[in-house]
Amino acid sequence: MTMIADVLLISGALAAGFYCYILSRRLRRFTDLEKGVGGAVAVLSVQVDDLTKTLTQAQRTAKSSVDTLDSVSTRAEAAGQRLELLVASLHDLPEPAAPKQAESPFFVRRPAGPEGNQ
């Protein structure tokens, strides 16, 4: 009976050792930096760093664009105010006189009257 118990104990230990060997191989593949989850984590980490840099650059560019747009908007408002002032001042000008007809040197005008109609 002890012999059977020893054989069962040895076979159980061998099965547990084989199971541990299989698990260690799977764990090694799982944490492999090129193919496993470790590689995926490494790639994601690099991508997060790249996205952070891109986001920072985009924020700087957006701030620069906002500053430029603000200055252009301020200049446009000032120009609009000047144009309104100029248009308002045009309403204060007198009406232009009717243009005179240029007299031709070939025709002489005589005053109308009894002596002028011959």
XYZ file of N, CA and C in Angstrom:
354
model
N 0.804 -1.182 0.000
C 0.000 0.000 0.000
C 0.851 1.252 0.000
N 1.897 1.221 0.747
C 2.772 2.396 0.747
C 3.424 2.583 -0.611
N 3.652 1.468 -1.266
C 4.256 1.536 -2.587
C 3.311 2.229 -3.566
N 2.047 1.913 -3.496
C 1.062 2.537 -4.381
C 0.941 4.021 -4.049
N 0.959 4.340 -2.773
C 0.884 5.747 -2.356
C 2.102 6.499 -2.852
N 3.299 5.879 -2.779
C 4.512 6.540 -3.262
C 4.454 6.766 -4.779
N 3.964 5.761 -5.497
C 3.863 5.907 -6.958
C 2.879 7.023 -7.303
N 1.756 7.059 -6.619
C 0.780 8.128 -6.870
C 1.352 9.496 -6.492
N 2.107 9.543 -5.419
C 2.717 10.798 -4.991
C 3.756 11.256 -6.004
N 4.574 10.343 -6.506
C 5.589 10.688 -7.513
C 4.913 11.110 -8.808
N 3.872 10.408 -9.238
C 3.185 10.780 -10.478
C 2.489 12.133 -10.323
N 1.952 12.431 -9.174
C 1.338 13.750 -8.914
C 2.378 14.851 -8.974
N 3.574 14.569 -8.375
C 4.643 15.563 -8.396
C 5.129 15.798 -9.820
N 5.254 14.732 -10.611
C 5.671 14.873 -12.010
C 4.622 15.656 -12.815
N 3.351 15.397 -12.571
C 2.284 16.128 -13.270
C 2.306 17.604 -12.896
N 2.522 17.880 -11.601
C 2.601 19.273 -11.166
C 3.814 19.954 -11.777
N 4.960 19.261 -11.849
C 6.158 19.824 -12.475
C 5.939 20.106 -13.953
N 5.300 19.171 -14.660
C 5.011 19.361 -16.086
C 4.061 20.550 -16.279
N 3.065 20.661 -15.403
C 2.114 21.777 -15.477
C 2.831 23.108 -15.242
N 3.739 23.130 -14.282
C 4.506 24.350 -14.019
C 5.392 24.706 -15.212
N 5.981 23.709 -15.854
C 6.812 23.940 -17.039
C 5.979 24.560 -18.160
N 4.784 24.033 -18.402
C 3.899 24.575 -19.440
C 3.507 26.013 -19.096
N 3.172 26.266 -17.846
C 2.794 27.618 -17.427
C 3.943 28.604 -17.583
N 5.175 28.176 -17.269
C 6.319 29.091 -17.394
C 6.565 29.449 -18.858
N 6.399 28.474 -19.758
C 6.568 28.762 -21.189
C 5.502 29.752 -21.665
N 4.264 29.535 -21.239
C 3.189 30.458 -21.631
C 3.430 31.862 -21.067
N 3.869 31.927 -19.833
C 4.145 33.218 -19.217
C 5.297 33.930 -19.915
N 6.324 33.181 -20.305
C 7.454 33.758 -21.030
C 6.983 34.345 -22.365
N 6.144 33.604 -23.083
C 5.595 34.100 -24.355
C 4.677 35.295 -24.125
N 3.957 35.284 -23.040
C 3.021 36.356 -22.723
C 3.753 37.668 -22.466
N 4.894 37.597 -21.790
C 5.645 38.806 -21.450
C 6.764 39.106 -22.433
N 6.836 38.391 -23.541
C 7.855 38.633 -24.560
C 7.699 40.059 -25.105
N 8.825 40.778 -25.212
C 8.769 42.186 -25.617
C 8.482 42.371 -27.105
N 8.617 41.328 -27.905
C 8.377 41.490 -29.329
C 6.997 41.023 -29.750
N 6.505 39.933 -29.175
C 5.251 39.350 -29.650
C 4.132 39.394 -28.628
N 4.440 39.418 -27.374
C 3.405 39.275 -26.355
C 2.839 40.601 -25.890
N 2.224 40.531 -24.724
C 1.597 41.710 -24.127
C 2.658 42.744 -23.770
N 3.850 42.296 -23.398
C 4.932 43.237 -23.094
C 5.261 44.100 -24.304
N 5.285 43.481 -25.478
C 5.528 44.242 -26.709
C 4.400 45.217 -26.981
N 3.176 44.783 -26.751
C 2.039 45.670 -26.960
C 2.083 46.850 -25.998
N 2.457 46.584 -24.757
C 2.572 47.665 -23.776
C 3.692 48.621 -24.176
N 4.807 48.095 -24.651
C 5.915 48.945 -25.079
C 5.508 49.811 -26.270
N 4.810 49.229 -27.232
C 4.358 49.989 -28.406
C 3.355 51.057 -27.990
N 2.422 50.697 -27.113
C 1.442 51.680 -26.651
C 2.100 52.810 -25.875
N 3.128 52.501 -25.114
C 3.848 53.525 -24.374
C 4.516 54.517 -25.318
N 5.124 54.003 -26.373
C 5.750 54.885 -27.370
C 4.696 55.739 -28.061
N 3.553 55.142 -28.383
C 2.497 55.890 -29.042
C 1.931 56.975 -28.126
N 1.815 56.692 -26.845
C 1.334 57.696 -25.894
C 2.314 58.863 -25.832
N 3.608 58.578 -25.828
C 4.598 59.644 -25.823
C 4.493 60.493 -27.092
N 4.334 59.839 -28.244
C 4.190 60.580 -29.503
C 2.928 61.437 -29.504
N 1.826 60.878 -29.015
C 0.582 61.635 -28.964
C 0.686 62.821 -28.007
N 1.397 62.639 -26.912
C 1.586 63.741 -25.972
C 2.370 64.869 -26.620
N 3.431 64.514 -27.334
C 4.211 65.541 -28.036
C 3.374 66.239 -29.096
N 2.594 65.470 -29.854
C 1.754 66.051 -30.901
C 0.697 66.961 -30.295
N 0.105 66.544 -29.197
C -0.909 67.360 -28.540
C -0.316 68.662 -28.022
N 0.861 68.604 -27.447
C 1.527 69.812 -26.956
C 1.816 70.764 -28.105
N 2.295 70.231 -29.214
C 2.575 71.065 -30.383
C 1.283 71.661 -30.943
N 0.212 70.885 -30.976
C -1.067 71.393 -31.467
C -1.607 72.495 -30.560
N -1.401 72.357 -29.258
C -1.849 73.399 -28.336
C -1.058 74.687 -28.547
N 0.253 74.559 -28.778
C 1.070 75.751 -29.047
C 0.627 76.426 -30.341
N 0.369 75.627 -31.364
C -0.060 76.183 -32.650
C -1.416 76.861 -32.517
N -2.332 76.247 -31.785
C -3.656 76.841 -31.590
C -3.554 78.157 -30.827
N -2.696 78.223 -29.819
C -2.524 79.461 -29.069
C -1.958 80.542 -29.964
N -0.995 80.188 -30.802
C -0.425 81.150 -31.735
C -1.484 81.645 -32.713
N -2.324 80.732 -33.199
C -3.387 81.123 -34.127
C -4.404 82.038 -33.452
N -4.734 81.751 -32.209
C -5.675 82.596 -31.476
C -5.093 83.989 -31.282
N -3.813 84.081 -30.929
C -3.177 85.380 -30.754
C -3.177 86.170 -32.058
N -2.840 85.504 -33.171
C -2.826 86.170 -34.473
C -4.229 86.620 -34.855
N -5.203 85.758 -34.657
C -6.583 86.095 -34.989
C -7.081 87.254 -34.141
N -6.687 87.298 -32.893
C -7.088 88.385 -32.011
C -6.515 89.714 -32.490
N -5.241 89.720 -32.873
C -4.642 90.973 -33.343
C -5.252 91.411 -34.669
N -5.517 90.471 -35.564
C -6.144 90.820 -36.844
C -7.562 91.331 -36.615
N -8.286 90.716 -35.703
C -9.641 91.160 -35.389
C -9.633 92.575 -34.811
N -8.680 92.866 -33.953
C -8.573 94.209 -33.376
C -8.285 95.230 -34.467
N -7.376 94.903 -35.378
C -7.068 95.818 -36.481
C -8.280 96.019 -37.381
N -9.026 94.957 -37.628
C -10.213 95.060 -38.479
C -11.288 95.928 -37.821
N -11.457 95.793 -36.518
C -12.430 96.633 -35.816
C -12.028 98.094 -35.889
N -10.745 98.393 -35.729
C -10.274 99.779 -35.820
C -10.491 100.321 -37.231
N -10.208 99.514 -38.244
C -10.423 99.956 -39.622
C -11.906 100.173 -39.889
N -12.757 99.328 -39.359
C -14.201 99.490 -39.520
C -14.691 100.779 -38.879
N -14.172 101.095 -37.712
C -14.559 102.344 -37.050
C -14.114 103.551 -37.865
N -12.896 103.489 -38.436
C -12.429 104.602 -39.281
C -13.308 104.741 -40.517
N -13.696 103.613 -41.120
C -14.560 103.670 -42.296
C -15.929 104.251 -41.956
N -16.472 103.882 -40.817
C -17.747 104.467 -40.393
C -17.631 105.964 -40.215
N -16.529 106.418 -39.649
C -16.304 107.849 -39.464
C -16.182 108.558 -40.805
N -15.485 107.943 -41.747
C -15.346 108.554 -43.072
C -16.687 108.621 -43.802
N -17.486 107.573 -43.718
C -18.798 107.583 -44.364
C -19.693 108.631 -43.713
N -19.632 108.760 -42.395
C -20.432 109.763 -41.705
C -19.985 111.169 -42.099
N -18.698 111.365 -42.294
C -18.225 112.695 -42.685
C -18.598 113.010 -44.129
N -18.818 112.017 -44.968
C -19.250 112.278 -46.346
C -20.665 112.847 -46.389
N -21.479 112.524 -45.422
C -22.839 113.062 -45.387
C -22.833 114.556 -45.074
N -21.797 115.076 -44.460
C -21.705 116.486 -44.101
C -21.225 117.362 -45.256
N -20.729 116.781 -46.332
C -20.235 117.565 -47.467
C -21.407 118.165 -48.238
N -21.222 119.404 -48.806
C -22.307 119.996 -49.602
C -22.469 119.248 -50.913
N -23.669 119.388 -51.505
C -23.940 118.769 -52.797
C -23.056 119.409 -53.847
N -22.499 118.649 -54.774
C -21.663 119.262 -55.817
C -22.543 120.058 -56.783
N -22.006 121.191 -57.277
C -22.731 122.036 -58.230
C -22.848 121.314 -59.557
N -23.904 121.682 -60.326
C -24.096 121.054 -61.628
C -22.941 121.466 -62.534
N -22.420 120.556 -63.304
C -21.279 120.910 -64.149
C -21.708 121.890 -65.246
N -20.878 122.922 -65.509
C -21.148 123.914 -66.548
C -20.787 123.326 -67.885
N -21.537 123.754 -68.897
C -21.227 123.311 -70.240
C -20.067 124.126 -70.757
N -19.139 123.450 -71.281
C -17.986 124.172 -71.835
C -18.414 124.897 -73.096
N -18.007 126.154 -73.192
C -18.366 126.936 -74.377
C -17.388 126.622 -75.474
N -17.925 126.449 -76.649
C -17.115 126.130 -77.791
C -16.592 127.426 -78.401
N -15.384 127.472 -78.839
C -14.859 128.698 -79.439
C -15.453 128.957 -80.825
N -16.194 128.013 -81.380
C -16.737 128.178 -82.725
C -18.117 128.814 -82.729
N -18.793 128.826 -81.616
C -20.137 129.397 -81.562
C -20.135 130.597 -80.638
N -20.825 131.612 -81.074
C -20.961 132.812 -80.257
C -22.410 132.907 -79.865
N -22.661 133.083 -78.627
C -24.032 133.226 -78.166
C -24.372 134.703 -78.082
N -25.500 134.968 -78.620
C -25.977 136.354 -78.544
C -27.199 136.382 -77.640
N -27.346 137.473 -76.954
C -28.509 137.558 -76.102
C -29.797 137.538 -76.924
N -30.795 136.891 -76.378
C -32.076 136.805 -77.070
C -32.790 138.151 -76.961
N -33.387 138.568 -77.980
C -34.120 139.834 -77.964
C -34.393 140.306 -79.384
N -34.986 141.477 -79.532
C -35.321 141.936 -80.861
C -34.099 142.155 -81.740
N -33.012 142.525 -81.172
C -31.847 142.804 -81.984
C -31.057 141.550 -82.265
N -31.169 140.590 -81.377
C -30.379 139.390 -81.530
C -30.962 138.410 -82.517
N -32.242 138.502 -82.890
C -32.865 137.545 -83.804
C -32.903 138.101 -85.212
N -32.069 137.836 -86.019
C -32.062 138.316 -87.402
C -32.135 137.216 -88.370
